[in-house]
Each structure stands twice: as structure tokens, then as C-alpha cells.
CSV table of C-alpha atoms and ligand atoms in Angstrom, one decimal:
chain,number,residue,atom,x,y,z
A,1,MET,CA,91.6,177.8,99.0
A,2,ILE,CA,90.9,174.1,98.7
A,3,SER,CA,88.2,173.4,96.2
A,4,ASN,CA,85.0,171.5,97.0
A,5,ARG,CA,86.2,168.8,94.6
A,6,GLU,CA,89.4,168.3,96.6
A,7,LEU,CA,87.4,168.3,99.9
A,8,PHE,CA,85.0,165.8,98.4
A,9,LEU,CA,87.9,163.4,97.7
A,10,GLN,CA,89.7,164.2,100.9
A,11,ASN,CA,86.9,164.3,103.5
A,12,THR,CA,83.9,162.3,102.2
A,13,ALA,CA,83.8,158.5,101.9
A,14,GLN,CA,84.5,157.3,98.4
A,15,THR,CA,82.4,154.5,96.9
A,16,SER,CA,84.5,154.0,93.8
A,17,SER,CA,87.9,155.0,92.5
A,18,SER,CA,86.3,156.9,89.6
A,19,PRO,CA,83.6,159.2,90.8
A,20,ARG,CA,81.9,161.5,88.3
A,21,LEU,CA,83.1,164.6,90.2
A,22,LEU,CA,80.6,167.0,88.7
A,23,GLU,CA,79.9,169.8,91.1
A,24,ILE,CA,76.3,171.0,91.2
A,25,VAL,CA,75.2,174.3,92.6
A,26,LYS,CA,71.6,174.3,91.5
A,27,ALA,CA,69.0,172.1,89.9
A,28,GLU,CA,65.7,173.1,88.3
A,29,GLY,CA,63.3,171.1,86.2
A,30,VAL,CA,65.3,168.9,83.8
A,31,TYR,CA,68.5,170.8,84.3
A,32,LEU,CA,71.5,170.7,86.7
A,33,TYR,CA,73.9,173.7,87.0
A,34,GLY,CA,77.6,173.8,87.8
A,35,PRO,CA,79.7,176.5,89.6
A,36,ASN,CA,81.1,178.0,86.4
A,37,GLY,CA,77.9,178.4,84.5
A,38,GLU,CA,77.8,174.8,83.2
A,39,LYS,CA,74.3,173.5,82.4
A,40,TYR,CA,73.5,169.8,82.1
A,41,MET,CA,70.3,168.1,81.0
A,42,ASP,CA,69.6,165.3,83.6
A,43,LEU,CA,68.7,162.2,81.7
A,44,VAL,CA,68.9,159.9,84.8
A,45,SER,CA,66.7,161.9,87.2
A,46,GLY,CA,69.2,161.5,90.0
A,47,PHE,CA,68.8,157.7,89.6
A,48,ASN,CA,65.1,157.5,89.1
A,49,VAL,CA,64.2,160.1,91.8
A,50,SER,CA,63.3,163.3,90.1
A,51,ASN,CA,60.3,161.9,88.1
A,52,ILE,CA,58.6,165.3,88.3
A,53,GLY,CA,61.8,167.2,87.7
A,54,HIS,CA,64.1,169.0,90.2
A,55,ARG,CA,62.6,171.5,92.6
A,56,HIS,CA,59.1,171.4,91.4
A,57,PRO,CA,57.4,174.6,92.6
A,58,GLN,CA,54.6,172.7,94.3
A,59,VAL,CA,57.0,170.5,96.2
A,60,ILE,CA,59.1,173.5,97.2
A,61,GLN,CA,55.9,175.2,98.5
A,62,ALA,CA,54.8,172.1,100.4
A,63,ILE,CA,58.3,171.9,102.0
A,64,GLN,CA,58.2,175.5,103.0
A,65,GLU,CA,54.8,175.3,104.5
A,66,GLN,CA,55.9,172.3,106.6
A,67,LEU,CA,59.1,174.1,107.6
A,68,ASP,CA,57.0,176.7,109.3
A,69,LYS,CA,55.1,174.0,111.3
A,70,TYR,CA,57.6,171.3,112.6
A,71,LEU,CA,60.5,169.2,111.5
A,72,HIS,CA,61.3,166.0,113.4
A,73,VAL,CA,59.1,165.6,116.5
A,74,THR,CA,59.4,162.0,117.5
A,75,VAL,CA,60.2,158.5,116.3
A,76,TYR,CA,58.0,156.9,113.6
A,77,GLY,CA,54.8,155.4,114.9
A,78,GLU,CA,54.0,157.4,118.0
A,79,PHE,CA,52.6,160.9,117.4
A,80,VAL,CA,49.9,161.7,114.9
A,81,GLN,CA,51.7,163.7,112.2
A,82,ALA,CA,49.4,165.2,109.5
A,83,PRO,CA,51.9,164.9,106.6
A,84,GLN,CA,52.4,161.2,107.3
A,85,VAL,CA,48.7,160.5,107.7
A,86,GLN,CA,47.7,162.5,104.7
A,87,PHE,CA,50.4,161.1,102.4
A,88,ALA,CA,49.6,157.5,103.4
A,89,THR,CA,45.9,158.2,102.7
A,90,ASP,CA,46.6,159.7,99.3
A,91,LEU,CA,48.9,156.8,98.5
A,92,LEU,CA,46.4,154.1,99.4
A,93,ALA,CA,43.8,155.9,97.3
A,94,VAL,CA,45.9,155.2,94.1
A,95,LEU,CA,46.5,151.6,95.1
A,96,PRO,CA,44.2,148.5,94.9
A,97,ASP,CA,42.0,148.0,98.0
A,98,SER,CA,44.1,145.1,99.3
A,99,PHE,CA,46.8,147.6,100.3
A,100,GLN,CA,45.6,149.1,103.6
A,101,SER,CA,48.6,150.0,105.6
A,102,VAL,CA,51.7,152.1,104.8
A,103,TYR,CA,55.0,152.0,106.8
A,104,LEU,CA,57.1,155.0,106.0
A,105,THR,CA,60.9,154.6,106.0
A,106,ASN,CA,64.0,156.6,105.3
A,107,SER,CA,65.1,154.7,102.2
A,108,GLY,CA,64.5,151.9,99.7
A,109,ALA,CA,66.8,149.5,101.5
A,110,GLU,CA,64.9,150.1,104.8
A,111,ALA,CA,61.6,149.3,103.0
A,112,VAL,CA,63.2,146.0,101.8
A,113,GLU,CA,64.3,145.2,105.3
A,114,GLY,CA,60.9,145.9,106.8
A,115,ALA,CA,59.1,143.8,104.2
A,116,MET,CA,61.4,140.8,104.7
A,117,LYS,CA,60.8,141.0,108.4
A,118,VAL,CA,57.0,141.3,108.0
A,119,ALA,CA,57.0,138.4,105.5
A,120,LYS,CA,58.8,136.1,107.9
A,121,ARG,CA,56.6,136.9,110.8
A,122,TYR,CA,53.4,136.7,108.9
A,123,THR,CA,54.1,133.3,107.3
A,124,GLY,CA,56.2,131.8,110.1
A,125,ARG,CA,58.6,130.7,107.4
A,126,ARG,CA,62.3,131.6,106.8
A,127,GLN,CA,63.2,131.1,103.2
A,128,ILE,CA,63.2,134.1,100.9
A,129,ILE,CA,63.6,133.8,97.2
A,130,ALA,CA,65.2,136.6,95.1
A,131,LEU,CA,66.2,136.8,91.4
A,132,ASN,CA,69.5,136.5,89.8
A,133,LYS,CA,70.8,139.9,88.7
A,134,ALA,CA,68.5,141.6,91.3
A,135,TYR,CA,69.4,144.8,93.2
A,136,HIS,CA,67.4,145.7,96.3
A,137,GLY,CA,69.8,147.9,98.2
A,138,SER,CA,73.0,148.0,100.2
A,139,THR,CA,72.2,147.1,103.8
A,140,GLN,CA,73.1,143.6,104.8
A,141,GLY,CA,69.5,142.2,104.5
A,142,ALA,CA,69.0,143.9,101.1
A,143,LEU,CA,72.4,142.9,100.0
A,144,SER,CA,71.6,139.3,100.8
A,145,LEU,CA,69.1,139.5,97.9
A,146,ILE,CA,71.6,140.8,95.4
A,147,GLY,CA,72.0,138.7,92.4
A,148,ASN,CA,75.7,139.4,92.0
A,149,LYS,CA,77.8,136.9,93.8
A,150,ALA,CA,80.9,139.2,94.2
A,151,TYR,CA,79.0,141.1,96.9
A,152,HIS,CA,78.0,137.9,98.7
A,153,GLU,CA,81.6,136.8,98.8
A,154,ALA,CA,82.9,140.3,99.9
A,155,TYR,CA,80.4,140.8,102.7
A,156,ALA,CA,79.8,137.2,103.9
A,157,PRO,CA,78.1,136.1,106.1
A,158,LEU,CA,74.9,137.6,104.8
A,159,LEU,CA,71.4,136.3,105.6
A,160,PRO,CA,70.9,132.6,105.5
A,161,GLU,CA,68.0,130.8,103.6
A,162,ILE,CA,68.0,133.1,100.6
A,163,ASP,CA,67.7,131.3,97.2
A,164,PHE,CA,67.8,132.6,93.7
A,165,VAL,CA,65.8,132.0,90.5
A,166,ASP,CA,66.2,133.4,87.0
A,167,LEU,CA,63.8,136.0,85.6
A,168,ASN,CA,61.3,134.6,83.2
A,169,ASP,CA,62.3,131.0,84.0
A,170,MET,CA,59.0,129.2,84.5
A,171,ALA,CA,60.7,126.0,85.7
A,172,GLY,CA,62.4,128.0,88.5
A,173,LEU,CA,59.0,128.8,90.0
A,174,ALA,CA,58.9,125.2,91.4
A,175,GLN,CA,61.5,126.4,93.9
A,176,ILE,CA,58.7,128.4,95.6
A,177,THR,CA,57.2,126.0,98.0
A,178,ASP,CA,55.1,126.0,101.2
A,179,LYS,CA,58.4,126.7,103.0
A,180,THR,CA,58.9,130.0,101.2
A,181,ALA,CA,58.0,133.1,103.2
A,182,ALA,CA,58.3,135.5,100.2
A,183,ILE,CA,59.7,136.1,96.8
A,184,ILE,CA,60.9,139.6,96.1
A,185,ILE,CA,61.1,140.8,92.5
A,186,GLU,CA,61.8,144.1,90.8
A,187,ALA,CA,58.8,145.1,88.6
A,188,VAL,CA,61.5,145.8,86.0
A,189,GLN,CA,65.0,144.7,86.8
A,190,GLY,CA,66.8,148.0,86.8
A,191,GLU,CA,70.4,147.6,87.7
A,192,ALA,CA,70.5,144.4,85.6
A,193,GLY,CA,70.1,146.7,82.7
A,194,VAL,CA,66.3,147.1,82.3
A,195,ARG,CA,65.2,143.5,82.1
A,196,ILE,CA,61.4,143.3,81.7
A,197,PRO,CA,59.5,140.4,83.1
A,198,GLU,CA,57.2,138.5,80.7
A,199,LEU,CA,53.5,138.9,81.3
A,200,ALA,CA,53.1,135.1,81.4
A,201,TYR,CA,55.9,134.8,83.9
A,202,MET,CA,54.5,137.4,86.3
A,203,GLN,CA,51.0,135.8,86.1
A,204,ALA,CA,52.5,132.3,86.8
A,205,LEU,CA,54.5,133.8,89.6
A,206,ARG,CA,51.4,135.2,91.2
A,207,LYS,CA,49.6,131.9,90.8
A,208,ARG,CA,52.5,129.9,92.4
A,209,CYS,CA,52.6,132.3,95.3
A,210,ASP,CA,48.8,131.8,95.8
A,211,GLU,CA,49.2,128.0,95.7
A,212,THR,CA,52.0,127.9,98.3
A,213,GLY,CA,50.9,130.8,100.6
A,214,THR,CA,54.1,132.7,99.7
A,215,LEU,CA,54.0,136.5,99.8
A,216,LEU,CA,54.8,138.3,96.6
A,217,ILE,CA,56.9,141.4,97.2
A,218,PHE,CA,57.2,143.8,94.4
A,219,ASP,CA,60.2,146.2,94.5
A,220,GLU,CA,58.9,149.3,92.7
A,221,ILE,CA,61.6,151.5,94.1
A,222,GLN,CA,62.8,152.4,90.6
A,223,THR,CA,59.6,151.8,88.7
A,224,GLY,CA,57.1,153.5,90.9
A,225,PHE,CA,55.4,156.9,90.5
A,226,GLY,CA,54.9,156.9,86.7
A,227,ARG,CA,58.4,155.9,85.6
A,228,THR,CA,57.1,153.1,83.3
A,229,GLY,CA,53.9,154.9,82.1
A,230,LYS,CA,51.6,153.6,84.8
A,231,MET,CA,51.6,154.9,88.4
A,232,PHE,CA,53.0,151.5,89.4
A,233,ALA,CA,54.6,148.9,87.1
A,234,PHE,CA,52.6,146.0,88.5
A,235,GLU,CA,49.6,147.4,86.6
A,236,HIS,CA,51.3,146.3,83.4
A,237,PHE,CA,51.1,142.7,84.5
A,238,ASP,CA,47.5,142.6,85.6
A,239,ILE,CA,48.4,141.2,89.0
A,240,VAL,CA,48.5,142.7,92.5
A,241,PRO,CA,51.5,141.9,94.7
A,242,ASP,CA,51.1,141.3,98.5
A,243,ILE,CA,53.7,143.9,99.6
A,244,LEU,CA,54.8,146.9,97.6
A,245,LEU,CA,58.2,148.6,98.1
A,246,LEU,CA,58.6,152.3,97.2
A,247,ALA,CA,61.3,154.9,97.5
A,248,LYS,CA,63.3,157.1,95.1
A,249,GLY,CA,60.5,158.9,93.1
A,250,ILE,CA,58.1,158.8,96.1
A,251,GLY,CA,59.4,162.0,97.7
A,252,GLY,CA,59.6,164.5,94.9
A,253,GLY,CA,63.4,164.8,95.6
A,254,MET,CA,63.2,164.3,99.4
A,255,PRO,CA,64.4,161.1,101.1
A,256,LEU,CA,61.5,158.7,101.8
A,257,GLY,CA,60.6,155.1,101.3
A,258,ALA,CA,57.6,152.9,102.2
A,259,PHE,CA,56.4,149.3,102.3
A,260,VAL,CA,52.7,148.9,101.8
A,261,ALA,CA,50.7,145.8,102.7
A,262,PRO,CA,47.3,144.5,103.8
A,263,LYS,CA,46.6,145.5,107.4
A,264,GLU,CA,46.6,141.9,108.5
A,265,ILE,CA,50.2,141.4,107.3
A,266,MET,CA,51.5,144.7,108.6
A,267,ASP,CA,50.0,144.2,112.0
A,268,VAL,CA,52.5,141.4,112.8
A,269,ILE,CA,55.2,144.0,113.9
A,270,LYS,CA,52.9,145.4,116.6
A,271,ASP,CA,53.5,142.7,119.2
A,272,ASN,CA,55.4,139.5,120.3
A,273,PRO,CA,57.7,141.4,120.6
A,274,MET,CA,56.2,144.9,120.2
A,275,LEU,CA,58.0,147.5,118.0
A,276,GLY,CA,59.0,144.9,115.4
A,277,HIS,CA,60.3,147.5,113.0
A,278,ILE,CA,61.1,151.0,114.3
A,279,THR,CA,62.9,154.0,112.8
A,280,THR,CA,63.7,157.5,114.1
A,281,PHE,CA,63.5,159.5,110.9
A,282,GLY,CA,61.3,157.2,108.7
A,283,GLY,CA,58.4,159.2,107.3
A,284,HIS,CA,60.0,162.6,108.1
A,285,PRO,CA,57.2,165.2,108.0
A,286,VAL,CA,59.0,167.4,105.5
A,287,SER,CA,59.6,164.4,103.2
A,288,CYS,CA,56.0,163.4,103.6
A,289,ALA,CA,54.7,166.9,102.7
A,290,ALA,CA,56.9,166.8,99.6
A,291,ALA,CA,55.7,163.3,98.7
A,292,ARG,CA,52.1,164.4,99.0
A,293,ALA,CA,52.7,167.4,96.7
A,294,SER,CA,54.7,165.2,94.2
A,295,LEU,CA,51.9,162.6,93.9
A,296,LYS,CA,49.5,165.5,93.3
A,297,VAL,CA,51.7,166.9,90.6
A,298,ILE,CA,51.9,163.5,88.8
A,299,GLN,CA,48.1,163.4,88.8
A,300,GLU,CA,47.3,167.1,88.1
A,301,GLU,CA,49.8,167.4,85.3
A,302,LYS,CA,48.7,164.1,83.9
A,303,LEU,CA,52.3,163.0,83.6
A,304,LEU,CA,51.4,159.4,83.0
A,305,ASP,CA,49.6,160.3,79.7
A,306,SER,CA,52.7,161.3,77.8
A,307,VAL,CA,55.3,158.7,79.0
A,308,GLU,CA,54.7,156.2,76.2
A,309,ARG,CA,54.7,158.9,73.5
A,310,LYS,CA,58.0,160.4,74.9
A,311,ALA,CA,59.5,156.9,75.2
A,312,ALA,CA,58.6,156.2,71.5
A,313,LEU,CA,60.0,159.5,70.4
A,314,PHE,CA,63.3,158.7,72.3
A,315,ARG,CA,63.6,155.3,70.6
A,316,GLU,CA,63.0,156.9,67.2
A,317,ALA,CA,65.3,159.9,67.7
A,318,VAL,CA,68.2,158.0,69.2
A,319,GLN,CA,68.2,155.2,66.6
A,320,SER,CA,71.6,154.1,65.3
A,321,ASP,CA,72.9,150.9,63.8
A,322,LYS,CA,75.6,150.9,66.4
A,323,ILE,CA,73.0,150.4,69.3
A,324,LYS,CA,72.6,146.7,69.7
A,325,GLU,CA,69.2,146.9,71.5
A,326,ILE,CA,67.0,149.5,73.1
A,327,ARG,CA,65.2,148.0,76.1
A,328,GLY,CA,62.6,149.9,78.1
A,329,LEU,CA,59.3,150.2,79.7
A,330,GLY,CA,58.0,153.8,79.5
A,331,LEU,CA,60.8,156.2,80.4
A,332,MET,CA,62.9,153.5,82.1
A,333,MET,CA,65.2,152.8,79.2
A,334,CYS,CA,68.7,151.6,78.2
A,335,LEU,CA,70.7,151.6,75.1
A,336,GLN,CA,72.7,148.4,74.8
A,337,LEU,CA,76.3,148.9,73.4
A,338,GLU,CA,79.2,146.5,72.9
A,339,ASN,CA,81.3,147.1,75.9
A,340,PHE,CA,82.0,149.3,78.9
A,341,ASP,CA,84.7,151.3,77.1
A,342,GLN,CA,82.0,152.5,74.7
A,343,VAL,CA,79.5,153.3,77.5
A,344,TYR,CA,82.2,155.2,79.4
A,345,ALA,CA,83.3,157.2,76.4
A,346,VAL,CA,79.8,158.0,75.3
A,347,SER,CA,78.7,159.1,78.7
A,348,ASN,CA,81.8,161.2,79.2
A,349,TYR,CA,81.3,162.9,75.8
A,350,CYS,CA,77.7,163.5,76.6
A,351,ALA,CA,78.6,165.2,80.0
A,352,GLN,CA,81.0,167.4,78.1
A,353,GLN,CA,78.1,168.4,75.8
A,354,GLY,CA,75.9,169.1,78.8
A,355,LEU,CA,74.0,165.8,79.0
A,356,ILE,CA,74.0,163.5,82.0
A,357,ILE,CA,73.6,159.8,81.2
A,358,ASP,CA,75.1,156.9,83.1
A,359,TRP,CA,75.2,153.1,83.2
A,360,TYR,CA,73.7,150.3,85.4
A,361,LEU,CA,75.3,148.8,88.4
A,362,HIS,CA,75.2,145.3,87.1
A,363,CYS,CA,75.1,146.0,83.3
A,364,GLU,CA,78.0,148.2,82.4
A,365,THR,CA,77.4,147.7,78.7
A,366,ALA,CA,74.2,149.7,78.6
A,367,LEU,CA,73.5,153.4,78.8
A,368,ARG,CA,71.0,154.4,81.5
A,369,ILE,CA,68.2,156.7,80.2
A,370,ALA,CA,65.5,157.7,82.7
A,371,PRO,CA,64.8,161.4,82.3
A,372,PRO,CA,62.3,163.3,84.4
A,373,LEU,CA,58.8,162.5,83.1
A,374,THR,CA,58.4,166.3,82.5
A,375,ILE,CA,61.1,166.3,79.8
A,376,SER,CA,59.7,168.0,76.6
A,377,GLU,CA,59.7,166.6,73.1
A,378,GLU,CA,62.3,169.2,72.0
A,379,GLU,CA,64.5,168.2,74.9
A,380,ILE,CA,64.3,164.6,73.9
A,381,ILE,CA,65.3,165.4,70.3
A,382,ALA,CA,68.2,167.6,71.4
A,383,ALA,CA,69.4,164.9,73.9
A,384,SER,CA,69.1,162.2,71.3
A,385,LYS,CA,71.2,164.2,68.8
A,386,ILE,CA,74.1,164.4,71.3
A,387,ILE,CA,73.8,160.7,72.2
A,388,ARG,CA,73.8,159.8,68.5
A,389,GLU,CA,76.8,162.0,67.9
A,390,ALA,CA,78.7,160.3,70.8
A,391,ILE,CA,77.8,156.8,69.6
A,392,ASP,CA,79.0,157.7,66.1
A,393,LYS,CA,82.2,158.9,67.5
A,394,PHE,CA,83.0,156.2,70.0
A,395,CYS,CA,81.2,153.0,68.9
B,1,PLP,N1,65.6,148.5,95.2
B,1,PLP,C1,65.9,149.0,93.9
B,1,PLP,C2,65.2,148.3,92.7
B,1,PLP,C3,66.8,150.0,93.7
B,1,PLP,O1,67.1,150.4,92.5
B,1,PLP,C4,67.4,150.6,94.9
B,1,PLP,C5,68.4,151.6,94.8
B,1,PLP,O2,68.9,151.9,93.7
B,1,PLP,C6,67.0,150.1,96.2
B,1,PLP,C7,66.1,149.1,96.2
B,1,PLP,C8,67.6,150.7,97.4
B,1,PLP,O3,67.1,152.0,97.6
B,1,PLP,P1,68.0,153.0,98.5
B,1,PLP,O4,69.2,153.4,97.8
B,1,PLP,O5,67.0,154.1,98.7
B,1,PLP,O6,68.3,152.3,99.8
């Protein structure tokens, strides 16, 4: 019989020539399980998705209850669907008052696309500014914002009138003018290898946007829902963006995204022409039921309260002279090594020892550490021991 691994290579599209090829048959809490009894601690949360752990019982219950009612009934934006309405209401309740309208999407990239469209319509301008080293998704609009020129060359032509500035470069803010529709920035640059904006930069950025009438779009697709120790990372910078992008951790493990904005901004897609952004499955009722339960779990289990303590414990427990730098905000962390060979060897060894860690798309010299926020202190210590062992062996 052909194995699932062979069928994976044979029948499903491959995105690289070196996939991890770990087969997973079950996931629960902080752990993933393989077909032959393998058990792995998930230190990357399915790439910043499983903030509340895998298959949280309250999420499973919410999904089951919705399964008994309805699945897809119509395209987004037509019928009144309680899971969508209730989740949007709960989400707005944890956001500043300026956020008044939630557009639910399938994915992060779709939220990015919608936000760019809304920003252009609302301002009547065309230029969008992104950051060097940014990652905002893989559709052509989102890819136009990627700060890695290899993708621009490979997939040209992408969107016109996109310009780039460097993170934390105050002088670059002068590129934002009254011709700029929006600047889009990750609250913490994830795929660049966890690059944290400086407080003064973020505040100057907000001010420059106000001066020029430019919309400030925060991509919190990786940082949202407690990952950095606050519900949303913009709270660290004492500013409020105009448009907020969410996905990944939003759905408690189910596919969902959103862009959130003041009503006045969101309303531009209603007419001239009508249906300015539409989607069939965006805001799927089962995903919204899961998202609502997941948000409740973050609040009821007070998951935000322990993020900083756990991150500090990680930093302490993983310490090694061979780590060049530990960067992080809350439980969005990375360990900077010398080169990709070290990162590759360490992550392979960790996988053999039952620990899933990875690297970042545009920073292959840093190990990605972003465990579920529910990870226990004992698990952090056990994971750190394996990582230290691997670093001692291969660095
Ligand atoms: N924005 C950021 C910061 C991301 O990290 C990602 C995905 O990794 C995206 C956008 C795109 O999200 P999705 O993969 O759901 O389209």
C-alpha cells in the first residue's frame, strides 16, 4: 500500500523541495501525535495559530453545536448569521471604540487585500507603503507588499505604486505624503525574524499618518490574540491603527481572517460599485463559532496574564553562549544562531527528540519559538533542555 507520505509527495502540490514530512494523526493541547506513537511538543503553534492549544474543548464544543445548526448557507454579507454577528460583536468589545465594523475573510492574505482596497477607495489615493523585510501573505496584492525582492522578480508584474521604507528609520517616514493611501506594518515583523518596532518609531508613524491623512494599517495576523502578552500588539505602542488585520490565532484552529475599521472607512465597499469586496466562504459560521469560543478562552483562562512570565522563563532556561541573540515580544520569540546549517540541524534534532521548532521565511538564521500560550512552565523547561542540548551539539 502506498503510504500517506508518498501520496503527499505524489499528489499534493509541493511548496519546497524539502518539506518536513511529519505525519500527524492527532493534536491536543501543546502536543501533536504521529501514526507510530510519536509525540511532539508544538513550539510553533502551527505557525502562530494555536494560541489556546490544539483542539481546546470549548472550541470543539462550539464547533459541534454549530455543526448541528448549519454550515455554509450563503455568500458573506447577505444573510444574518448569528456566529458572524456574535463574534464581530465580541471582537469589537475588546477593541478601542474607533473600530466599529468587522469584515470576516477566509485568510490573512484576503484581509490584507480587502484593507488595501478599502484604503484606496476611502482616501482616493493610490500609493501604498510597506516595509522592507515585511511579509503580508502570498496572493498577488499581498505579495506586492513583500519586502523580499526575489518574489517581486519571480512574480512580476505585481501591484504598481508600492514603495518601501525601513523599520525604525525615522527619516523614511518623510516618504509618507498626502499622496499615500496607507502604510501597512506588522506590529512585530514576524517572518523577518521577530523585529520589534521602537516605541518612538511607532508613535512618529502614527503622527505622520495623521498629518498626511494616510491610513495606518496594522497587520496583527501573527501578533494578535495574546501572542505578545497583550490581546493586540498595538497596545504596546500606545497608538491605535486605522485598520487592523487579523487571522491565524483568531479562529482557535479554524480558518478565518478579518479586517476591522471605523464604519466610515468600511462603508466605501458598499457602493459605486456595490459589492466592492465579496467572498463566498469568508466568515464561515463554523469558524466564527470557534473564534468566539477561542476569544472567550483567552479571556476566561486569563492567558494574557502569564505570557510575560513564560517568555522570561524561556529566555532564562534556553540560555547558551552559542545563541547570538534572543529576540521576542511575549511568546513570539526567536533564537538567533550563526547560519542556516545550524538552524536546520538544531530543528531536525529537536524533531527527533519530540519538539517542533522551525525558522522564519525571511530569516533562516533564527529559530522560531511561538508555543501555545497554554504551555506550562514544566513544558518550557523540558523544551529548553532539548534546545540547549541541540545547540551544544550543532553550534
Ligand atoms: N500577514 C502576516 C504577518 C503573516 O505572517 C501571514 C502568514 O504567515 C499573512 C499575513 C498571510 O496570512 P494567510 O497565510 O492566512 O494568508
